[in-house]
């Protein structure tokens, strides 16, 4: 695969262009070689400047900041190196271990699990529907997907809002809660429950559409053979579907994990999420509030570095998975 | 297609599953639009069926909330992001999909790694940098950040599209005497067009929906993007849901219409980027 997918286009030209004399051919070949060598880098340079300047360099800066005591001065800022103090404070404090990390990790795990399961179920459903209903359902999951995180969050807040929110009123009318006194957003568990519904609603369409694309590649004969052998639907799913599109499942799971560990907007916009309720901090929100609400850029940076390291580990797993699934041309 | 036995479970189960799916996916959208149009929603909550249809909440967000300016800001930033991200990512995708060169794998791994970087890690140093360069409150500064944010995914996706163009088509162009640039314009560009469309949509949506940077960088109230502009109608204790939902509708509907129009290309774009890698 390697040779057919990746080769440098212009190499074929010398053989089809008649050369006038040997010296010219030599010069032409040398020029060709130079072009072949520099062209990929010419094409890459603009992107590399942007990526290095705005993503990689700031990442190095945030590492530097996390080791500094950064003071905002008139017309700029000044950092003095203080070593690993921010990390020491962070890692020895209760807030990280009892609030921030559990919120981040359990929330991400719940979101990933529900997103992948629901996405897969919806993909299986779409695969069984006739063309009309398949179109209707596809458009409806596109609507969920297209809803921006910001507006989606406002709608879920509104649905669960105390007193007059639709879901609060329904829960009140069946006697589950008293809408006048219940505020879903003050306690950790209901707060993150609502955030989970929000993130899953926004995230499962990607899984559904990707898994559906995978399902379409499985030969129908496999299922017919399975049915003849007497396998029921459950067995056919685990013995045929799952092994056939295992790479698809791995990629959507890892991508969802990366995304759900860095959920920010959905938590930040919820009542109490922007700092007034420390019980609902996750790593991203904690970092942001330390930096921008408390002007403690160093602690904020240290928390950001922790989150980045966490995501780096997940990304390495992601990259290895891509390699292992026969990423022929990486 | 194999003949499936229609069991009771599938005859009842399928419609129930379809209805549950439609309610879960569409109810929030319905609720947003219905609150935005409900005359009562300025003073108190909304009912399942709105008590009437009014555009007063939309008038309110435009007249009192300056929302037209925010939509314009979002559109400017979005278009700048599309233009730059599409061009840059196409060049980069051709480089990594068509050429063999030293450090090619390293470049690809860097692209993958920067894709996972959390925005909160970038927002602190970029805020300090932008403040020092006096680029806060500038639509240009914000666009530059969004271009960077949309590039990794764009390169990764387009790379799949470029690799899918058969080598033979390009070779045929060379045999006919075309130069590399001629081949690029007349052969490669038309063939990766759908991928470019998908990438542009993603870049536009990244810029249109982004909250963290816009909220942190843009403090002058005429410089907000639409996603941040909703924030001013939202109070922790006293929220007028009519204007919040009206402005949310204005931010959401363009994206939804976009998605529905291009959903086939969107699917193939994701398949090329995420599934085939």
XYZ file of C-alpha atoms in Angstrom:
607
model
C 0.000 0.000 0.000
C 2.783 2.365 0.948
C 4.144 2.704 -2.559
C 0.855 3.167 -4.329
C -0.530 5.762 -1.949
C 2.528 7.823 -1.286
C 4.940 8.728 -3.984
C 6.060 11.983 -5.396
C 4.074 12.806 -8.484
C 6.555 14.647 -10.620
C 9.055 11.750 -10.731
C 7.441 10.281 -13.816
C 8.153 13.304 -15.963
C 11.817 12.709 -16.926
C 11.018 9.447 -18.717
C 8.330 11.002 -20.882
C 10.089 14.244 -21.711
C 12.685 13.833 -24.431
C 16.045 15.248 -23.318
C 18.156 17.162 -25.826
C 21.647 16.282 -24.557
C 23.343 14.625 -21.618
C 24.455 17.852 -19.841
C 20.925 19.240 -19.969
C 19.532 15.973 -18.643
C 21.950 16.083 -15.741
C 21.008 19.683 -14.883
C 17.318 18.915 -15.286
C 17.629 15.912 -12.983
C 19.395 17.983 -10.352
C 16.760 20.695 -10.586
C 14.055 18.044 -10.371
C 15.624 16.634 -7.257
C 15.763 20.050 -5.615
C 12.113 20.675 -6.471
C 11.102 17.255 -5.142
C 12.980 17.919 -1.946
C 11.663 21.410 -1.268
C 8.110 21.262 -2.602
C 6.544 19.373 0.357
C 8.160 21.841 2.736
C 6.973 24.831 0.715
C 3.454 23.418 0.890
C 3.747 22.754 4.613
C 5.408 25.965 5.759
C 2.312 28.202 6.107
C 0.459 25.568 8.156
C 3.508 24.821 10.270
C 4.001 28.505 11.099
C 0.387 28.760 12.291
C 0.443 25.466 14.208
C 3.761 26.104 15.895
C 3.099 29.793 16.585
C -0.432 29.491 17.935
C -0.674 25.971 19.338
C 2.760 24.570 20.109
C 4.481 27.746 21.337
C 1.616 28.673 23.724
C 1.748 25.122 25.030
C 5.405 25.643 25.914
C 4.508 29.026 27.428
C 1.842 27.477 29.637
C 4.443 25.046 30.951
C 6.739 27.981 31.680
C 3.936 29.962 33.347
C 3.102 27.039 35.616
C 6.573 27.374 37.148
C 6.230 31.110 37.659
C 4.572 33.593 39.921
C 3.055 35.817 37.249
C 2.188 39.381 38.197
C 0.114 41.587 35.951
C 1.920 44.896 35.531
C 0.868 48.034 33.749
C 1.309 47.396 30.008
C 2.402 43.801 30.427
C 3.196 41.097 32.883
C 6.174 39.758 34.719
C 6.998 36.245 35.831
C 9.411 35.097 38.493
C 10.361 31.442 38.627
C 9.243 29.698 41.801
C 9.800 26.059 40.851
C 7.109 23.451 41.339
C 5.176 25.282 44.084
C 1.947 25.513 42.082
C 2.039 21.782 41.418
C 2.848 21.061 45.076
C -0.151 23.133 46.219
C -2.367 21.567 43.622
C -1.348 17.971 44.289
C -1.430 18.228 48.090
C -4.767 20.076 48.279
C -8.101 18.364 48.861
C -9.822 20.260 46.069
C -7.994 18.377 43.314
C -8.474 14.862 44.705
C -11.952 15.217 46.199
C -13.616 17.530 43.692
C -11.798 18.448 40.508
C -10.378 15.084 39.410
C -13.425 12.964 40.334
C -15.678 15.445 38.525
C -13.448 15.405 35.449
C -12.873 11.652 35.272
C -16.294 10.247 36.242
C -18.077 12.793 34.082
C -15.877 11.932 31.079
C -16.324 8.186 31.609
C -20.108 8.513 31.912
C -20.264 10.677 28.792
C -18.034 8.389 26.733
C -19.883 5.239 27.801
C -23.324 6.675 27.097
C -22.231 8.378 23.868
C -20.742 5.205 22.393
C -23.578 2.895 23.504
C -26.321 5.266 22.356
C -24.476 6.093 19.127
C -24.062 2.393 18.320
C -27.716 1.618 19.097
C -28.823 4.468 16.842
C -26.482 3.282 14.062
C -27.976 -0.229 14.294
C -31.458 1.299 14.235
C -30.706 3.484 11.182
C -29.301 0.412 9.447
C -32.628 -1.413 9.832
C -34.957 1.406 8.785
C -36.471 1.939 5.359
C -35.277 4.898 3.281
C -37.935 7.402 4.427
C -37.578 6.856 8.164
C -33.836 6.564 7.810
C -33.796 10.047 6.270
C -36.103 11.475 8.947
C -33.999 10.020 11.762
C -30.721 11.088 10.117
C -31.923 14.669 9.802
C -33.051 14.680 13.430
C -29.677 13.476 14.705
C -28.006 16.053 12.457
C -30.090 18.671 14.248
C -28.785 17.486 17.619
C -25.242 17.489 16.278
C -25.524 20.917 14.687
C -26.773 22.590 17.845
C -23.789 24.621 19.107
C -22.510 23.735 22.591
C -23.420 27.222 23.812
C -27.042 27.241 22.689
C -27.530 23.551 23.506
C -26.390 24.293 27.057
C -28.831 27.188 27.428
C -31.695 24.963 26.280
C -30.847 22.224 28.813
C -30.510 24.822 31.582
C -33.899 26.184 30.590
C -35.489 22.703 30.557
C -34.184 21.965 34.061
C -34.453 25.474 35.434
C -36.018 25.659 38.926
C -39.668 26.636 39.205
C -40.706 27.082 35.579
C -38.399 24.736 33.643
C -40.325 22.131 31.633
C -38.677 19.105 33.272
C -38.892 20.610 36.780
C -42.618 21.138 36.250
C -43.187 17.615 34.928
C -41.224 16.161 37.866
C -43.298 18.343 40.193
C -46.611 17.257 38.693
C -45.816 13.562 39.168
C -44.696 14.270 42.711
C -40.971 13.619 42.262
C -39.832 17.026 43.436
C -41.217 20.305 44.668
C -40.480 22.722 41.837
C -40.578 25.717 44.164
C -37.709 24.508 46.324
C -35.672 22.153 44.130
C -32.624 23.543 42.371
C -30.976 20.826 40.270
C -27.853 22.903 39.771
C -26.628 23.315 43.330
C -25.623 19.694 43.943
C -22.777 17.952 42.161
C -24.649 14.858 41.038
C -27.720 16.443 39.400
C -25.487 19.213 37.994
C -23.281 16.707 36.221
C -26.307 14.579 35.338
C -27.680 17.486 33.319
C -24.229 18.203 31.840
C -24.009 14.524 30.818
C -27.358 14.599 29.007
C -26.221 17.769 27.248
C -22.862 16.344 26.152
C -24.347 12.987 25.076
C -27.108 14.737 23.094
C -24.445 16.728 21.267
C -21.916 13.896 20.896
C -23.764 10.708 19.980
C -24.579 11.711 16.366
C -20.874 11.600 15.469
C -20.630 8.062 16.837
C -23.884 6.990 15.155
C -22.860 8.271 11.725
C -19.330 6.882 11.937
C -20.483 3.462 13.166
C -23.186 3.396 10.467
C -20.489 4.025 7.840
C -18.632 1.052 9.345
C -21.731 -1.174 9.387
C -22.240 -0.613 5.660
C -18.835 -2.161 4.954
C -19.706 -5.517 6.573
C -20.654 -8.097 3.911
C -24.287 -9.226 4.200
C -23.167 -12.847 3.633
C -21.602 -12.916 7.090
C -24.994 -12.275 8.705
C -26.739 -14.796 6.433
C -24.173 -17.425 7.377
C -24.616 -16.523 11.024
C -28.366 -16.834 10.758
C -28.110 -20.232 9.057
C -25.834 -21.364 11.872
C -28.578 -20.375 14.307
C -26.970 -17.295 15.869
C -29.490 -14.915 17.400
C -29.327 -11.133 17.009
C -27.281 -10.690 20.199
C -24.720 -13.303 19.121
C -24.582 -11.898 15.598
C -23.816 -8.442 17.044
C -20.991 -9.636 19.301
C -19.513 -12.278 16.960
C -19.868 -10.513 13.592
C -20.528 -6.774 13.962
C -18.137 -5.944 16.790
C -15.080 -7.811 15.450
C -15.660 -6.520 11.908
C -15.664 -2.851 12.848
C -13.518 -2.945 15.970
C -11.207 -0.200 14.604
C -14.205 2.118 14.179
C -15.259 1.511 17.786
C -11.725 2.166 19.024
C -11.413 5.438 17.152
C -14.816 6.824 18.197
C -14.200 5.796 21.804
C -10.805 7.424 21.999
C -11.935 10.584 20.202
C -14.943 10.864 22.517
C -12.645 10.389 25.500
C -10.379 13.219 24.347
C -13.368 15.503 23.764
C -15.163 14.669 27.001
C -12.122 15.216 29.200
C -11.909 18.796 27.971
C -15.579 19.746 28.210
C -15.598 23.379 29.245
C -18.404 25.492 27.799
C -21.178 23.131 28.906
C -20.026 23.249 32.540
C -18.925 26.898 32.612
C -22.264 28.237 31.368
C -24.406 26.255 33.805
C -25.574 28.086 36.949
C -22.673 28.044 39.406
C -20.338 26.620 36.776
C -18.380 29.809 36.265
C -16.888 29.849 39.733
C -19.569 30.490 42.357
C -19.923 26.780 43.145
C -16.485 25.133 43.640
C -18.176 21.724 44.084
C -18.745 21.503 40.334
C -15.230 22.444 39.129
C -13.671 20.212 36.555
C -10.024 20.518 35.554
C -10.647 22.884 32.644
C -13.023 25.158 34.528
C -10.755 25.185 37.593
C -7.782 26.222 35.458
C -9.786 28.984 33.770
C -11.182 30.400 37.008
C -7.805 30.427 38.752
C -6.294 32.314 35.812
C -9.014 34.741 34.812
C -11.255 35.193 37.855
C -8.520 35.108 40.491
C -5.692 36.461 38.307
C -3.558 33.534 39.467
C -2.143 32.613 36.064
C 0.495 30.303 37.539
C -1.969 27.983 39.307
C -4.281 28.113 36.311
C -1.376 27.147 34.070
C -0.391 24.270 36.364
C -3.936 22.875 36.215
C -3.905 23.307 32.442
C -0.640 21.364 32.250
C -2.165 18.521 34.293
C -5.129 18.371 31.913
C -2.804 18.440 28.916
C -0.721 15.574 30.315
C -3.890 13.547 30.908
C -4.971 14.151 27.308
C -1.489 13.421 26.013
C -1.650 9.921 27.484
C -5.029 9.347 25.820
C -3.724 10.752 22.529
C -0.737 8.414 22.565
C -3.163 5.500 22.893
C -5.117 7.012 19.987
C -2.069 7.302 17.759
C -0.942 3.757 18.554
C -4.405 2.490 17.716
C -4.304 4.258 14.366
C -0.917 2.723 13.635
C -2.002 -0.738 14.670
C -5.155 -0.761 12.603
C -2.948 -0.717 9.537
C -2.480 2.991 9.009
C -0.571 2.141 5.898
C 0.292 5.659 4.845
C 0.919 7.506 8.086
C -30.545 -8.106 1.974
C -31.440 -11.062 4.086
C -35.072 -11.768 4.833
C -35.695 -10.910 8.459
C -38.370 -12.596 10.459
C -40.734 -9.970 11.744
C -41.067 -10.736 15.405
C -43.381 -8.958 17.792
C -40.344 -7.300 19.369
C -39.214 -5.725 16.129
C -42.729 -4.687 15.111
C -43.248 -2.816 18.374
C -39.609 -2.094 19.181
C -38.659 -0.248 15.997
C -41.397 2.405 16.141
C -40.817 2.917 19.862
C -37.084 3.357 19.261
C -37.713 5.783 16.403
C -40.095 7.881 18.500
C -37.706 7.927 21.466
C -34.876 9.012 19.169
C -36.922 11.780 17.561
C -38.079 13.118 20.938
C -34.572 13.084 22.435
C -32.943 14.744 19.437
C -35.630 17.239 18.436
C -37.339 18.268 21.665
C -34.559 20.659 22.763
C -34.666 22.273 19.317
C -38.448 22.541 19.452
C -38.287 23.945 22.976
C -35.768 26.598 21.967
C -37.811 27.817 18.988
C -41.132 27.584 20.787
C -39.867 29.637 23.758
C -38.376 32.182 21.357
C -41.801 32.665 19.739
C -43.924 32.486 22.894
C -45.278 35.898 23.950
C -45.358 34.842 27.620
C -41.710 33.826 27.751
C -40.466 37.301 28.668
C -42.220 37.285 32.000
C -42.685 33.660 32.890
C -42.135 30.151 31.596
C -43.430 28.600 28.436
C -45.967 25.825 27.950
C -45.686 22.776 25.733
C -47.726 24.613 23.127
C -46.903 28.326 22.905
C -49.822 30.624 23.744
C -49.300 32.483 20.486
C -46.607 33.504 18.038
C -44.685 36.724 18.428
C -41.396 38.112 17.193
C -40.991 40.535 20.084
C -38.085 38.550 21.552
C -36.249 38.756 18.252
C -36.966 42.501 18.060
C -35.678 42.817 21.607
C -32.339 41.100 20.927
C -31.759 43.197 17.805
C -32.914 46.565 19.174
C -31.763 46.413 22.764
C -29.129 43.687 22.517
C -27.185 44.795 19.426
C -27.372 41.195 18.191
C -27.137 42.154 14.510
C -23.616 43.443 15.157
C -22.673 40.175 16.909
C -23.981 38.064 14.043
C -21.978 40.215 11.633
C -18.834 39.790 13.777
C -19.330 36.012 13.808
C -19.806 35.963 10.041
C -16.635 38.019 9.439
C -14.544 35.827 11.715
C -16.077 32.666 10.195
C -15.373 33.673 6.607
C -11.803 34.696 7.399
C -11.307 31.320 9.090
C -12.741 29.356 6.145
C -10.606 31.135 3.577
C -7.323 30.756 5.404
C -7.906 27.294 6.872
C -9.052 25.783 3.552
C -6.059 27.088 1.616
C -3.445 26.248 4.239
C -4.821 22.801 5.012
C -5.088 21.833 1.333
C -1.413 22.637 0.742
C -0.389 20.753 3.866
C -2.626 17.786 3.004
C -1.070 17.512 -0.470
C 2.381 17.593 1.091
C 1.684 14.749 3.524
C -0.465 12.650 1.197
C 1.539 12.940 -2.021
C 5.178 13.416 -1.123
C 7.701 11.280 0.651
C 10.030 13.354 2.733
C 12.016 13.257 5.911
C 10.046 13.967 9.108
C 6.739 13.301 7.323
C 5.557 11.011 10.113
C 6.736 13.509 12.718
C 4.679 16.256 11.086
C 1.592 14.021 11.106
C 2.079 13.077 14.742
C 2.470 16.736 15.663
C -0.810 17.480 13.882
C -2.523 14.733 15.896
C -1.047 15.894 19.175
C -1.955 19.573 18.798
C -5.489 18.420 18.003
C -5.905 17.175 21.544
C -4.555 20.272 23.281
C -7.275 21.630 25.593
C -8.364 25.180 24.841
C -7.958 26.157 28.497
C -4.254 25.398 28.207
C -3.941 27.722 25.223
C -6.243 30.473 26.342
C -3.975 31.611 29.211
C -0.735 32.128 27.233
C -2.568 33.379 24.133
C -4.468 35.912 26.238
C -1.194 37.217 27.669
C 0.398 37.262 24.211
C -2.553 39.009 22.584
C -2.686 41.559 25.402
C 1.007 42.305 24.985
C 0.530 42.715 21.218
C -2.626 44.783 21.851
C -4.621 42.311 19.794
C -7.401 41.743 22.329
C -10.793 42.927 21.159
C -9.727 42.462 17.556
C -11.665 40.345 15.078
C -8.386 39.687 13.266
C -6.742 38.339 16.425
C -9.698 36.055 17.071
C -9.715 34.812 13.447
C -6.038 33.913 13.657
C -6.733 31.761 16.728
C -9.652 30.024 14.997
C -7.554 29.316 11.909
C -5.044 27.561 14.149
C -7.791 25.631 15.951
C -9.382 24.349 12.755
C -6.145 23.480 10.950
C -5.238 20.102 12.530
C -8.623 18.530 11.835
C -8.725 20.093 8.361
C -5.296 18.727 7.421
C -6.178 15.304 8.797
C -9.475 15.159 6.887
C -8.205 16.538 3.584
C -5.250 14.173 3.666
C -7.751 11.314 3.284
C -9.348 12.999 0.284
C -6.046 13.731 -1.466
C -4.837 10.165 -0.880
C -8.089 8.861 -2.389
C -7.424 10.559 -5.757
C -5.959 7.814 -7.929
C -2.323 8.317 -8.789
C -3.067 7.329 -12.392
C -5.230 10.402 -12.952
C -2.330 12.638 -12.013
C 0.120 10.643 -14.091
C -2.164 10.925 -17.118
C -2.026 14.711 -16.753
C 1.777 14.654 -16.711
C 1.891 12.417 -19.792
C -0.294 14.955 -21.550
C 2.447 17.480 -20.775
C 0.840 19.336 -17.875
C 3.025 21.021 -15.280
C 2.522 20.303 -11.590
C 0.580 23.512 -11.078
C -1.588 22.834 -14.128
C -2.290 19.352 -12.788
C -3.157 20.865 -9.385
C -5.722 23.301 -10.851
C -7.335 21.053 -13.447
C -7.102 17.612 -11.871
C -6.484 17.558 -8.135
C -8.547 20.579 -7.061
C -11.813 19.460 -8.723
C -11.409 15.944 -7.317
C -10.837 17.010 -3.725
C -13.581 19.656 -3.989
C -16.057 17.768 -1.793
C -13.390 17.345 0.868
C -12.618 21.040 0.697
C -16.302 21.834 1.157
C -16.519 19.551 4.199
C -13.360 21.076 5.691
C -14.610 24.613 5.123
C -17.875 23.823 6.860
C -16.030 22.465 9.864
C -13.776 25.512 9.971
C -16.756 27.841 9.767
C -18.625 25.982 12.493
C -15.545 25.981 14.747
C -15.403 29.763 14.481
C -19.167 30.273 14.678
C -19.674 28.122 17.785
C -16.508 28.846 19.748
C -17.067 30.335 23.175
C -13.943 30.270 25.380
C -11.649 32.474 23.300
C -14.384 34.846 22.171
C -15.555 35.255 25.765
C -12.034 35.855 27.077
C -10.625 38.034 24.287
C -13.589 40.199 23.314
C -14.545 42.571 26.084
C -15.839 45.551 24.144
C -19.565 45.015 23.865
C -19.626 45.768 20.130
C -16.930 43.146 19.509
C -18.782 40.111 20.899
C -19.442 37.202 18.608
C -22.997 35.861 18.558
C -22.166 32.852 20.762
C -20.946 35.233 23.478
C -23.663 37.825 22.849
C -26.335 35.467 24.207
C -24.561 35.630 27.558
C -25.810 39.170 28.245
C -29.442 37.987 28.278
C -28.644 35.236 30.717
C -28.561 35.944 34.446
C -27.848 33.381 37.143
C -31.073 34.179 38.974
C -33.298 36.282 36.761
C -33.226 35.111 33.196
C -35.685 36.248 30.553
C -35.853 33.049 28.590
C -37.567 34.581 25.555
C -34.557 36.693 24.492
C -32.055 33.955 25.455
C -33.889 31.429 23.288
C -34.440 33.932 20.469
C -30.720 34.696 20.267
C -29.917 30.970 20.636
C -32.222 30.273 17.694
C -30.400 32.892 15.616
C -27.055 31.221 16.381
C -28.303 27.657 15.872
C -30.503 27.777 12.777
C -27.805 28.751 10.224
C -25.634 25.857 11.405
C -28.545 23.413 11.230
C -29.545 24.481 7.735
C -25.901 24.110 6.698
C -25.712 20.599 8.167
C -28.886 19.398 6.512
C -27.879 20.748 3.086
C -24.410 19.220 3.120
C -24.915 16.153 5.295
C -23.843 13.646 2.641
C -20.525 15.393 2.128
C -20.172 15.790 5.848
C -20.486 12.034 6.262
C -17.870 11.249 3.655
C -15.604 13.935 5.106
C -15.729 12.333 8.508
C -15.309 8.888 7.043
C -12.180 9.968 5.203
C -10.789 11.719 8.256
C -11.793 9.601 11.174
C -12.364 6.094 9.909
C -9.722 5.678 7.259
C -7.502 7.896 9.364
